[in-house]
XYZ file of C-alpha atoms in Angstrom:
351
model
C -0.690 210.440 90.637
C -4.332 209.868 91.984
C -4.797 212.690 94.112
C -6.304 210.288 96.719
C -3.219 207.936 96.548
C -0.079 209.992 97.902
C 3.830 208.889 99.289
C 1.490 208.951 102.820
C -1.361 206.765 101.829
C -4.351 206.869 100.377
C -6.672 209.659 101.251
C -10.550 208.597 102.325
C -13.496 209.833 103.887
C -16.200 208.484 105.674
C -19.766 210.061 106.376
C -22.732 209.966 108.758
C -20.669 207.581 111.469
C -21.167 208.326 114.958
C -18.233 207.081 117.560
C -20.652 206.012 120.369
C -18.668 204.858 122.903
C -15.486 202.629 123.627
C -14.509 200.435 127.015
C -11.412 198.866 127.675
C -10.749 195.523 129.203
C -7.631 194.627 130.961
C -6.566 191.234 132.749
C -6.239 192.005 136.552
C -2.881 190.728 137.023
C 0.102 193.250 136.953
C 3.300 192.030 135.757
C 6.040 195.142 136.496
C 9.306 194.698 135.065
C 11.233 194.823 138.131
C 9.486 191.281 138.922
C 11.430 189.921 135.959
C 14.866 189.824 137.469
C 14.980 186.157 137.727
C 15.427 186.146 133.647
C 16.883 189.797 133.148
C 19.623 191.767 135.542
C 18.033 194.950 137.184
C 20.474 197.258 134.946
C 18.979 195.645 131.606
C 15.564 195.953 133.284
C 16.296 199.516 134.012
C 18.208 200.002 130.310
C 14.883 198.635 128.522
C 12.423 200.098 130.782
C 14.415 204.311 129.829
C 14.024 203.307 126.303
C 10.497 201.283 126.083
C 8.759 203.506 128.587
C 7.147 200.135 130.109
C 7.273 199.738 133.556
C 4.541 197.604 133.818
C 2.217 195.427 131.673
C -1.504 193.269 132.040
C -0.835 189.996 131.204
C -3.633 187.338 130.615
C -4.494 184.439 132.559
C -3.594 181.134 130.980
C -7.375 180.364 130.024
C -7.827 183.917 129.378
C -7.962 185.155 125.861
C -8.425 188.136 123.528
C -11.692 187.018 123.080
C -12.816 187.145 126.801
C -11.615 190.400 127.608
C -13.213 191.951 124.326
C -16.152 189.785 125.145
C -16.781 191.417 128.880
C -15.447 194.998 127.553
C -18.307 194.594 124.902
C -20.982 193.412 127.493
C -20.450 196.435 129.536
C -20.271 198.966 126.663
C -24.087 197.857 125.992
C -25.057 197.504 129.024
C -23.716 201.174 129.287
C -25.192 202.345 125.794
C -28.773 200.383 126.472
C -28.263 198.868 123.188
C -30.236 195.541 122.276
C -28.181 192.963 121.077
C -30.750 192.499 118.083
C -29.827 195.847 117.091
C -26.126 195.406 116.629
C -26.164 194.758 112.966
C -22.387 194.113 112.651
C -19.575 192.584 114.622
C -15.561 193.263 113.609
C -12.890 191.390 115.685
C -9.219 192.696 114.984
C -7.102 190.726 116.307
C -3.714 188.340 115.481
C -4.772 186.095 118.472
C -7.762 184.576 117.978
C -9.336 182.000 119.761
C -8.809 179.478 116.548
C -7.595 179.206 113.004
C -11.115 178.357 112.346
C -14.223 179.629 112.563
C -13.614 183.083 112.939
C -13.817 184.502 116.715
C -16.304 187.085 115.717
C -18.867 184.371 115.204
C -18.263 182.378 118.066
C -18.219 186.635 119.950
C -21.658 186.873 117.692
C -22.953 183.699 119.853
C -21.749 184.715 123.407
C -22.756 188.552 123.084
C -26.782 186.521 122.087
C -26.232 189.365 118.881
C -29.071 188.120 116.632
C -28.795 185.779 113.598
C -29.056 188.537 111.550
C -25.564 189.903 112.439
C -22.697 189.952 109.991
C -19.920 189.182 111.417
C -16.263 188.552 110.620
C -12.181 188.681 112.326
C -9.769 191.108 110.606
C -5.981 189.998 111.233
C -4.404 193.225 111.406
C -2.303 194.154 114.771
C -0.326 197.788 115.394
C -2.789 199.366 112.625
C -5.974 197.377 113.569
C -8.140 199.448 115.649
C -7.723 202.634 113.047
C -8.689 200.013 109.673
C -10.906 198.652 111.809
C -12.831 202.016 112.589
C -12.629 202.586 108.236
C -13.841 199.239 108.100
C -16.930 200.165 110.090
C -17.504 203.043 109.238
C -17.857 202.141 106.050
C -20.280 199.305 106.273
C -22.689 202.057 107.776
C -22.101 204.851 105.544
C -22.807 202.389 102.837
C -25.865 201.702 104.042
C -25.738 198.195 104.798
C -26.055 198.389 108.394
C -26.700 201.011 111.272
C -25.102 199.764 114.313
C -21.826 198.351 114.678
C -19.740 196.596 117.202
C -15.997 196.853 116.766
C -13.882 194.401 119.099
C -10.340 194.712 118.895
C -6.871 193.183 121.195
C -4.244 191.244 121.345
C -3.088 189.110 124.245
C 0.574 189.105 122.710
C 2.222 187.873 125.921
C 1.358 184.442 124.941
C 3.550 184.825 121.773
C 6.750 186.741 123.299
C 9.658 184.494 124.286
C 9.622 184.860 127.677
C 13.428 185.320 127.796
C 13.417 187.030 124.250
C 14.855 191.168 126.314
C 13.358 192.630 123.220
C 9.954 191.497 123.715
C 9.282 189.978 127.447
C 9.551 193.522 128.872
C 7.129 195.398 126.174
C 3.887 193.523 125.145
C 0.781 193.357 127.539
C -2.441 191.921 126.894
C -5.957 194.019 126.584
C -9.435 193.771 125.123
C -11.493 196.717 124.165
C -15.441 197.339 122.717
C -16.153 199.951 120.368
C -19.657 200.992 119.283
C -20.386 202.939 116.061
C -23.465 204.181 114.693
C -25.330 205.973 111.584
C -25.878 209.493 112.187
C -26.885 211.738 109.821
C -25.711 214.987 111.367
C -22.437 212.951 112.117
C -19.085 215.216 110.577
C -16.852 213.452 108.141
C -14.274 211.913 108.767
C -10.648 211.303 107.029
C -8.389 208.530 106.788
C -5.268 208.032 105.395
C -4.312 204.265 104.600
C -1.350 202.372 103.660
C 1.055 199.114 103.512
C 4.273 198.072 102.486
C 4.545 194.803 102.809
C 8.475 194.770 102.390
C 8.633 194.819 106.177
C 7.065 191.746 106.383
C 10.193 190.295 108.097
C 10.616 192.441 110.670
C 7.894 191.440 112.659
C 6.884 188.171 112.394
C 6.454 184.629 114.401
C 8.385 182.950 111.907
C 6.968 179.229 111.878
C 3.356 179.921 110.229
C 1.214 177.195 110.218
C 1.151 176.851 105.997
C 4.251 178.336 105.056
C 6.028 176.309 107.779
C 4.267 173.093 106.924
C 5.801 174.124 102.872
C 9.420 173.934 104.592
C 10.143 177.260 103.837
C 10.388 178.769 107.608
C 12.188 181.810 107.454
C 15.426 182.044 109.699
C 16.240 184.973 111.290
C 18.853 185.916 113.512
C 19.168 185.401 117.489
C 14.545 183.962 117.066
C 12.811 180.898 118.107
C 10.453 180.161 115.022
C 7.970 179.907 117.089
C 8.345 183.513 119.019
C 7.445 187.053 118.267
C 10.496 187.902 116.483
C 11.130 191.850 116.247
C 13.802 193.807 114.279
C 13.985 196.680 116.467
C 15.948 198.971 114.105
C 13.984 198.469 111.444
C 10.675 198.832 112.928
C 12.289 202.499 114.471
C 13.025 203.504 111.011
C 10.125 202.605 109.375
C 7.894 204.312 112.325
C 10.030 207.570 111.945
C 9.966 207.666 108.881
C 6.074 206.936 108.008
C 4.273 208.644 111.382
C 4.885 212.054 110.551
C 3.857 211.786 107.210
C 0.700 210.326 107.756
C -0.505 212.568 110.661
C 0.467 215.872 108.499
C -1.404 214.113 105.652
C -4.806 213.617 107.434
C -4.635 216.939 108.950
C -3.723 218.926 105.879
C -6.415 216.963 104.047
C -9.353 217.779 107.014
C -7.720 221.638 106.479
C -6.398 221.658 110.184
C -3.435 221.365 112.400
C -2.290 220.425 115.329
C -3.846 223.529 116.812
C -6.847 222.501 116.053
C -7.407 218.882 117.749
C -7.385 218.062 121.346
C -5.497 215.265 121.073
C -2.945 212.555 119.312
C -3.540 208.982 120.097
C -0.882 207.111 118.599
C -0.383 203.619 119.034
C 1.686 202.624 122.099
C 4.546 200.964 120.708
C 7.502 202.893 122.512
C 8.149 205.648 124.771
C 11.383 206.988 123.221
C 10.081 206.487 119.876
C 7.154 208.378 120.201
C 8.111 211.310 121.875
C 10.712 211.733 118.633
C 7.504 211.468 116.987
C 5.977 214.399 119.188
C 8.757 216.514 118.691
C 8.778 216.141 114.904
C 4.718 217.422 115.442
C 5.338 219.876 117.438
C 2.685 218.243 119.548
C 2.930 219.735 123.355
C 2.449 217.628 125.719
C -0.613 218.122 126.956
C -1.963 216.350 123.589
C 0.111 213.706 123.443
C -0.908 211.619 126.100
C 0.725 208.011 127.276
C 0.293 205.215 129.120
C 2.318 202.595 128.093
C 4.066 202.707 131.327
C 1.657 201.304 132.648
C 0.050 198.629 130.357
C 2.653 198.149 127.759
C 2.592 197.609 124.151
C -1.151 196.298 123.693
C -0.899 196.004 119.777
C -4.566 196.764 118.056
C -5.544 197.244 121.261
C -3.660 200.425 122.493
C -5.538 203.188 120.975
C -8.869 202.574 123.146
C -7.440 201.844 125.837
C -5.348 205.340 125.729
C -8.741 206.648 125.378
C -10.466 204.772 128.220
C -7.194 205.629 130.419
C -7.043 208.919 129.987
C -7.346 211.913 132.714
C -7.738 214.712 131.339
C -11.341 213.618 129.710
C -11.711 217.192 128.260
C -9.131 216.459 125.772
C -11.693 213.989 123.918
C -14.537 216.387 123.708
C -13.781 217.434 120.404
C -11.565 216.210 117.328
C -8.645 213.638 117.935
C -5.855 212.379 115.593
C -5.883 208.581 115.864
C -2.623 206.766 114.298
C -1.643 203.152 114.101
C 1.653 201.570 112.424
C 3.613 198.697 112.895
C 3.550 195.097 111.590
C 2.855 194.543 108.084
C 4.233 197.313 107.724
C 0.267 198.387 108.037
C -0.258 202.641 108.789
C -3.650 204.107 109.132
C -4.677 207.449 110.690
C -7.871 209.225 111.277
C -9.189 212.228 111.773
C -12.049 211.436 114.374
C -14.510 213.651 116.073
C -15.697 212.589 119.593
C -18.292 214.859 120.177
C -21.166 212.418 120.237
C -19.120 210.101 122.298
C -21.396 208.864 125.145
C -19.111 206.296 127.059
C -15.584 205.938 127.427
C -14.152 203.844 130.406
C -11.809 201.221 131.630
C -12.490 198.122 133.176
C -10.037 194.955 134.841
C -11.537 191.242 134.120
């Protein structure tokens, strides 16, 4: 075996990338699952809400979308950095809800955010695992040289694609949009990824009625799902995410030489509650670095990671190195080993 390709992933590292600063966008109305009762009884609420850890979600407007909240969480971040927008030399959008199927929404963000012409810029339809290939993706247009500032936008507003009486999704997915800012650096430290896929799971999270393959008649039908609905194997998704997590943080560690010791913090995606404190315990990741809030925002898909960081109280915890893991549809997995020393802005704001 490759010693870069392993039952965890495949081992990378990226150089001379600076994590410059990251802000958070979330719609301003609240939707708390105890407001749901009209659709759900209060002991299912109360069931899902033990399990989930949600207690609350942001949920977009109806003319709101992923691309307006990572638009105004962008606009702030350089307002905040004093970047030009001439000097942003790339744009990433991860995200499975863009504005269209075509053009891309990172050239129609290129247009609104005035970046100049120059600007590459391209959408990356990843979800769970986005914002984590999405750094990787970055950070490795700059350490190859091609470009020395980039702007990463990355969310979901998944509430428009939940089955609003579907109990395993109405009460977990909220909507956010978040701006990430990387830069070449030459005294920047390395840092490690571990990547990987298996695309066997492909069923177990899906909105079944795809434009193409639905148009070929070949819809897949799955139990107790609307085809046109987030439909999620529960189960499934558990097993994979206990199964895969673990591995993947012990591989990026062991592969930087650390341990959990060592970092100040693990920002895992916020898919569940229960589910990732199993995950913790496994670690042997206290508390105190394993911070939360889907409580209060929900299941944000490529969005959650950032806005865990932008959320967070205890600020000290991000002054040094931070284990960053996403997982979930695809089945997609990425973890990083990522040093936010030279992080300048970090911060949440409601649009």
């Amino acid at each position: 075996m490759n010693p870069l390709n392993t039952p965890a992933g495949k081992h990378v590292r990226v150089d001379h990338v600076a994590l410059r600063g990251v802000v958070s966008a979330s719609p301003r109305t609240e939707v708390r699952n105890q407001d749901l009762t009209d659709r759900f009884s209060p002991e299912l609420i109360e069931e899902i809400g033990k399990m989930t850890g949600v207690r609350a979600r942001r949920v977009a407007a109806e003319n709101q979308t992923t691309s307006d909240l990572a638009e105004a969480a962008a606009r702030e971040l350089l307002a905040d950095l004093g970047w030009e927008a001439d000097s942003v030399d790339a744009l990433v959008f991860v995200s499975q809800t863009p504005d269209y199927r075509l053009p891309a929404t990172a050239c129609a963000l290129q247009s609104r955010l005035q970046l100049g012409t120059h600007c590459a810029a391209f959408d990356v339809n990843l979800g769970c695992s986005g914002y984590v290939y999405g750094l990787w993706l970055a950070s490795r247009l700059i350490d190859g040289h091609a470009v020395k500032r980039v702007l990463l936008l990355a969310g979901d507003t998944s509430s428009k694609l939940v089955n609003p009486d579907d109990r395993a999704t109405a009460l977990l997915f909220g909507d956010a949009g978040t701006a990430t800012a990387l830069e070449y650096d030459a005294n920047a430290p390395a840092t490690p990824y571990v990547l990987g896929t298996d695309g066997r799971g492909e069923m177990n999270l899906i909105i079944p009625k795809s434009t193409y393959r639905g148009a070929c008649g070949t819809t897949p039908a799955l139990p107790e799902s609307h085809p046109d609905y987030l439909y999620m194997n529960g189960p499934e998704v558990f097993n994979f995410t206990i199964r895969s997590v673990p591995l993947m943080v012990n591989a990026v560690l062991e592969g930087a030489g650390k341990t959990v010791n060592d970092i100040g913090a693990a920002l895992f995606h916020q898919a569940n509650a229960f589910m990732l404190k199993h995950i913790a315990k496994k670690l042997k990741l206290p508390a105190e670095k394993f911070p939360l809030n889907i409580d209060r925002f929900g299941n944000t898909s490529s969005a959650t990671i950032p806005l865990l960081m932008s959320t967070m109280e205890d600020r000290q915890a991000l002054a040094g190195d931070v284990v960053m893991a996403g997982f979930g549809v695809g089945y997609s997995w990425a973890a990083a080993l990522v040093s936010l020393q030279q992080m300048r802005v970090c911060r949440w704001v409601e649009v």
